[in-house]
GROMACS .gro file of C-alpha atoms in nm:
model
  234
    1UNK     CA    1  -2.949   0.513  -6.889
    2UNK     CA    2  -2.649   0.568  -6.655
    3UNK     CA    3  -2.621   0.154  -6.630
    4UNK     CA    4  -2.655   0.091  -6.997
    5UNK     CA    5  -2.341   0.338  -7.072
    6UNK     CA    6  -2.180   0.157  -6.798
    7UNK     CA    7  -2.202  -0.151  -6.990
    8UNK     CA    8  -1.988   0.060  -7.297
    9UNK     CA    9  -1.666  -0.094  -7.294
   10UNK     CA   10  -1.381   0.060  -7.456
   11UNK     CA   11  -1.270   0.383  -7.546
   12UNK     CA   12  -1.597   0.501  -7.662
   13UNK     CA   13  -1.767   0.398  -7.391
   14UNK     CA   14  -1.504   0.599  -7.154
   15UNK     CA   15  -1.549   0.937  -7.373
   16UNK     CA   16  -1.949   0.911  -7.353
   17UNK     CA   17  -1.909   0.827  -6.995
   18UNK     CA   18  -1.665   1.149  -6.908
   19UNK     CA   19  -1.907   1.364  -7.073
   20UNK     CA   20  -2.147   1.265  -6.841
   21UNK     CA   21  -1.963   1.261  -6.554
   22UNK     CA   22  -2.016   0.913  -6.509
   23UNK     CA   23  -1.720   0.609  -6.478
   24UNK     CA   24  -1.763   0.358  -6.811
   25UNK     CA   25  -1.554   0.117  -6.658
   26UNK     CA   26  -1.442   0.131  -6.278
   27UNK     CA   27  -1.178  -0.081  -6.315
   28UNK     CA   28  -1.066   0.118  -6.605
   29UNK     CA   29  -1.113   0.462  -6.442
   30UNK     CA   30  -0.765   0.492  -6.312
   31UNK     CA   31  -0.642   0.480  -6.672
   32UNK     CA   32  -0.751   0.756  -6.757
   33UNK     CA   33  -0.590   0.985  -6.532
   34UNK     CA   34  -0.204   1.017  -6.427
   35UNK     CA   35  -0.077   1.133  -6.059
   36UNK     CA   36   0.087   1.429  -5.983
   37UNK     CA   37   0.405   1.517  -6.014
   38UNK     CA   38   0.538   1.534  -5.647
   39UNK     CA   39   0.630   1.897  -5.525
   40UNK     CA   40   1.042   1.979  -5.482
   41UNK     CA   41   1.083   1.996  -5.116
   42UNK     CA   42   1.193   2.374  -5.031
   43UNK     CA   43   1.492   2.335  -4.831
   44UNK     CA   44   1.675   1.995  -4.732
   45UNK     CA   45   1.794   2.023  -4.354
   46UNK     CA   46   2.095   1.848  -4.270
   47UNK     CA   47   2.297   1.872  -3.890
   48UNK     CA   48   2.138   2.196  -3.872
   49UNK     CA   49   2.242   2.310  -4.220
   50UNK     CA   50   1.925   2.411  -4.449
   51UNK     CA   51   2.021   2.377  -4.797
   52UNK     CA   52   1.773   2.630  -4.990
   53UNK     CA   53   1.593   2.541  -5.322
   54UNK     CA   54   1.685   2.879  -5.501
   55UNK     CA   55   1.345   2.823  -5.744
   56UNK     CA   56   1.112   2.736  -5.442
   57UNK     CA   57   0.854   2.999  -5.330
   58UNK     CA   58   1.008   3.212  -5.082
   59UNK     CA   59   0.933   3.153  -4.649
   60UNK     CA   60   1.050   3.470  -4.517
   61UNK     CA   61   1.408   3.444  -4.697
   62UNK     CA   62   1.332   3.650  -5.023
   63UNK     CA   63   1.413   4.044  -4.936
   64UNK     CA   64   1.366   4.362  -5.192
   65UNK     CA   65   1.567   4.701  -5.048
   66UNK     CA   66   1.561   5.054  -5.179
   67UNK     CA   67   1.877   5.261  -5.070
   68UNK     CA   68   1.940   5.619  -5.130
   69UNK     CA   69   2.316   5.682  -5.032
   70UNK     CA   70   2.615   5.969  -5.085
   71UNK     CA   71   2.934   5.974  -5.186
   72UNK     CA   72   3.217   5.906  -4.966
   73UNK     CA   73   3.571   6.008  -5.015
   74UNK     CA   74   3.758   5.877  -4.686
   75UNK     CA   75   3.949   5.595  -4.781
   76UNK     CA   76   3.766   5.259  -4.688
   77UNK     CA   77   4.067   5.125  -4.503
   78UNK     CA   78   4.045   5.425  -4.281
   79UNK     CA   79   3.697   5.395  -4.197
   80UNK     CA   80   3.677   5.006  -4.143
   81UNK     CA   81   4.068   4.865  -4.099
   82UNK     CA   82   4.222   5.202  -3.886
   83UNK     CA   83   3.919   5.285  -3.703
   84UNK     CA   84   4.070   5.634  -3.739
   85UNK     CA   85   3.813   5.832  -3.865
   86UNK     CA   86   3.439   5.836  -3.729
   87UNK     CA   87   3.102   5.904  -3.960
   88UNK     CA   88   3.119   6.272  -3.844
   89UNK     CA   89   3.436   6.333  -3.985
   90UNK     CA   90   3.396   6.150  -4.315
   91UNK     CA   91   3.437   6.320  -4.621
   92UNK     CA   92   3.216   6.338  -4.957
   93UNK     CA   93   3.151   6.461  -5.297
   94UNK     CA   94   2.862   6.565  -5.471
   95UNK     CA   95   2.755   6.209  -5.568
   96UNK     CA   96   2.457   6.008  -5.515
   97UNK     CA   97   2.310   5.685  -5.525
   98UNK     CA   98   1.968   5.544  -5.605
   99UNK     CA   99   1.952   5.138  -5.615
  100UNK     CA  100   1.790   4.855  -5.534
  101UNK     CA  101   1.848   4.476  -5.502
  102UNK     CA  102   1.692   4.176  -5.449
  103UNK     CA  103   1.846   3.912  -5.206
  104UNK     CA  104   1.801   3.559  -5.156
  105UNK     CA  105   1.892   3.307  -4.868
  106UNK     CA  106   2.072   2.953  -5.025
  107UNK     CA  107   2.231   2.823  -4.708
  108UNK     CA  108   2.176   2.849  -4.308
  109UNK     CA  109   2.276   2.710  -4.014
  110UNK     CA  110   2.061   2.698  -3.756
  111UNK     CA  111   1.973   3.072  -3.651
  112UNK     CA  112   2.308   3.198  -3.646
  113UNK     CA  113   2.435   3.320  -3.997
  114UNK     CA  114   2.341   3.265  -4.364
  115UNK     CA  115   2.419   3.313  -4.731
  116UNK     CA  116   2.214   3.513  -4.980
  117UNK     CA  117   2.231   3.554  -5.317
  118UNK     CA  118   2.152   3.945  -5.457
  119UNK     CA  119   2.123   4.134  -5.772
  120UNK     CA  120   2.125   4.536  -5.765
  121UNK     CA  121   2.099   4.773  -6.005
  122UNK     CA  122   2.172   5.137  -5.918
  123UNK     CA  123   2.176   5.517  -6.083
  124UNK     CA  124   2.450   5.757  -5.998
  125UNK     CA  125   2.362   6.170  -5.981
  126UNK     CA  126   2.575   6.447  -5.936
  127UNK     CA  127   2.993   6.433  -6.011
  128UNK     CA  128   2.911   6.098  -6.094
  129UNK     CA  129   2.609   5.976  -6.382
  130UNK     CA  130   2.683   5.577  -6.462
  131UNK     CA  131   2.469   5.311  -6.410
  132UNK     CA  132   2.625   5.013  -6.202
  133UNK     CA  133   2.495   4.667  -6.198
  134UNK     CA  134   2.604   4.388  -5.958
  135UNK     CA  135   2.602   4.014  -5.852
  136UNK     CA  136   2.690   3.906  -5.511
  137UNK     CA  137   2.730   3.697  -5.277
  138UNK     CA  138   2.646   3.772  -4.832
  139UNK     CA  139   2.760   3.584  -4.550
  140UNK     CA  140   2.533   3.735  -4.260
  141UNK     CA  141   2.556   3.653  -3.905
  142UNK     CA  142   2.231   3.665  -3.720
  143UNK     CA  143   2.241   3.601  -3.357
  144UNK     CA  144   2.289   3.928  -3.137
  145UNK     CA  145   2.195   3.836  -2.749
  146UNK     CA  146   1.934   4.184  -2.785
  147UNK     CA  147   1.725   4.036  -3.106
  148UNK     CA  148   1.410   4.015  -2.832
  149UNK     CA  149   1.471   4.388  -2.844
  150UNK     CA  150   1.615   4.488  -3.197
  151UNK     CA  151   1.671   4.277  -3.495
  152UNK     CA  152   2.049   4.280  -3.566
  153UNK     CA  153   2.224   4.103  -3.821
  154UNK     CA  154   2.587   4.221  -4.016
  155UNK     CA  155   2.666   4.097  -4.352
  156UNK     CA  156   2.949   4.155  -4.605
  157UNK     CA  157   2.966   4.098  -4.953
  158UNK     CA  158   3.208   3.940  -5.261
  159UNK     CA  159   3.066   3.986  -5.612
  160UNK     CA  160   3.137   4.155  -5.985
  161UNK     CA  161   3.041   4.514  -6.006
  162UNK     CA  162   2.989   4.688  -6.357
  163UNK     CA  163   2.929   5.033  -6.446
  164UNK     CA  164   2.843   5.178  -6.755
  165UNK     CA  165   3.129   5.391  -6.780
  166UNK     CA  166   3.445   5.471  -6.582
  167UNK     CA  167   3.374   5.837  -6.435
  168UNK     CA  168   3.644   6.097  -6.354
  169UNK     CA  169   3.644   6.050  -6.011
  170UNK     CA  170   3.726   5.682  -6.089
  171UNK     CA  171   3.982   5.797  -6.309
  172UNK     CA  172   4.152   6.030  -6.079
  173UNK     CA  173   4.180   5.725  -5.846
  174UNK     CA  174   4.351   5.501  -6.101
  175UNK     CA  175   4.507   5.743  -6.373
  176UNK     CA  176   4.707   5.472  -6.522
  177UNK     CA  177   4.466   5.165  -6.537
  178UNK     CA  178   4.050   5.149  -6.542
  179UNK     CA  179   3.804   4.888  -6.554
  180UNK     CA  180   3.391   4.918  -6.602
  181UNK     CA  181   3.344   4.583  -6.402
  182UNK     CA  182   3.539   4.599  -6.010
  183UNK     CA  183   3.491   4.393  -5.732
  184UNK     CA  184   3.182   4.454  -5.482
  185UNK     CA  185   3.286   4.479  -5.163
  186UNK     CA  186   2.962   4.603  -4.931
  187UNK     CA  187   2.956   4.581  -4.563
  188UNK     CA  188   2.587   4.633  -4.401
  189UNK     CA  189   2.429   4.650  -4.052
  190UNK     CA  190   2.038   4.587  -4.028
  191UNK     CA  191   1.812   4.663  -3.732
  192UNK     CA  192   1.440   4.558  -3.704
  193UNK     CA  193   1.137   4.530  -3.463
  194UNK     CA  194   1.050   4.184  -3.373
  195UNK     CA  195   0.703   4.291  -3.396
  196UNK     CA  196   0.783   4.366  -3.734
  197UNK     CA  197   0.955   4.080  -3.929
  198UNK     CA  198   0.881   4.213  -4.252
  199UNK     CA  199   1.064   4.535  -4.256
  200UNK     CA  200   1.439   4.636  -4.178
  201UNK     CA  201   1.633   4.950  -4.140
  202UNK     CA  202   1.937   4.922  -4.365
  203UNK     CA  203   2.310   5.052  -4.361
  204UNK     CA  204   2.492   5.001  -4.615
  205UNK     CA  205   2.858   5.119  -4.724
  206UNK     CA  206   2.842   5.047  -5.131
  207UNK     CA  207   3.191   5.006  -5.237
  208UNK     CA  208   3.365   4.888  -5.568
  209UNK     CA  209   3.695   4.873  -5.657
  210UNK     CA  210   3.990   4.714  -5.816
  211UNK     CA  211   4.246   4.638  -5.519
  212UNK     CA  212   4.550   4.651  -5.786
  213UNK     CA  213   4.436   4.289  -5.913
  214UNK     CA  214   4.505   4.221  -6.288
  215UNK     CA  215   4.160   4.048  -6.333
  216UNK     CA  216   4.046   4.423  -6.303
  217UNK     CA  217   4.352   4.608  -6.502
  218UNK     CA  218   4.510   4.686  -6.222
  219UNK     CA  219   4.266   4.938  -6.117
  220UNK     CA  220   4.346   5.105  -5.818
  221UNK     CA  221   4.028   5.307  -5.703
  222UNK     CA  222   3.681   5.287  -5.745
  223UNK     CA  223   3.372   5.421  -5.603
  224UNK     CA  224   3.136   5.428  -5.253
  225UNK     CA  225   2.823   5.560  -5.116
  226UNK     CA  226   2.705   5.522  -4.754
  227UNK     CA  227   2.395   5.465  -4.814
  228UNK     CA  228   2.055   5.361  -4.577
  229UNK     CA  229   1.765   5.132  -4.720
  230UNK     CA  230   1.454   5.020  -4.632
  231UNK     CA  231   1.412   4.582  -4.652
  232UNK     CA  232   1.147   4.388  -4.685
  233UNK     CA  233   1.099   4.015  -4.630
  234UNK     CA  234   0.876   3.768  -4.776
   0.00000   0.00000   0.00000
């Protein structure tokens, strides 16, 4: 039976054929089917620069943190530019932070630093009630000479910050001149377990503000949380 279908030439032949799982017409079999498409390569490495496709599946470069954080009120110059004033002695305001982001690496070279991409969203409690969302982008350096130990890597931020309102603290900062959307400016510190390359402790000082520039009104102040997450990598 098989033989005499065989003998079908034709599309006919080929339909009968494929619905019984026989070939019509070897010659013709190829016809009937068309190759896949080839699969995007995931990165493209290039004198030790890996250029990241941002829609491939993630390879241990995709990273979702939760932070919980409170408000600070010591300038940020004095805590990062004057070195004049340690954690201890920091002062707050009854303000805090719930957010998240998600972070992806575009561009490394070799194992030293990186870029990422990140999105956060956060919630504000206390003195302060907005919602902020932000885009950035973090350059992270990654070498430490103890990673066989702990898992170190620094990263700071530059990205668009917007909050759903401008709160009075804000305003007290910057009587004269507000803006919902201020520059992100968030320096972080990681530490992880080599045994575990999935998780990472996370400090983070969240920080937005205007810096004076017209692109934000000329806002003067903002807001910032010190804040400590939990990563994880995939």
């Amino acid at each position: 039976m098989f033989e005499r279908l065989k003998a079908i030439r034709g599309p006919l032949g080929a339909a009968i054929a494929l619905s019984l799982g026989v070939a019509a017409a070897p010659a013709r079999a190829a016809d009937l089917y068309e190759p896949a498409a080839p699969i995007e390569a995931t990165a493209r490495v290039e004198n030790g620069w890996r250029i990241i496709n941002p829609f491939g599946p993630c390879e241990m470069n995709c990273t979702a943190t939760l932070f919980l954080g409170r408000y600070i009120a010591t300038p940020m110059t004095d805590i990062f530019i004057k070195w004049n004033t340690p954690p201890w002695d920091w002062k707050t305001k009854d303000s805090t932070l719930v957010s998240g982001a998600f972070n992806r690496e575009v561009l490394t070279y070799r194992e030293l630093f990186a870029f990422e991409t990140e999105l956060g969203a956060g919630k504000r409690f206390g003195d302060q009630d907005e919602w902020e969302l932000w885009g950035a982008l973090y350059a992270r350096w990654k070498k430490f000479p103890w990673n066989d130990y702990v898992r170190t890597t620094i990263a700071v931020s530059t990205g668009l910050n917007w909050a759903s309102g401008v709160s009075r603290i804000e305003e007290e900062k910057s009587r004269d001149h507000q803006s919902e959307v201020l520059h992100y400016l968030s320096p972080e510190i990681t530490f992880g377990l080599p045994s575990q390359p999935n998780l990472d402790l996370v400090f983070r000082f969240h920080h937005r503000s205007g810096g004076g520039l017209g692109v934000f009104n000329k806002t003067g102040g903002g807001s910032q949380y010190q804040t400590v997450g939990l990563r994880y990598r995939w």
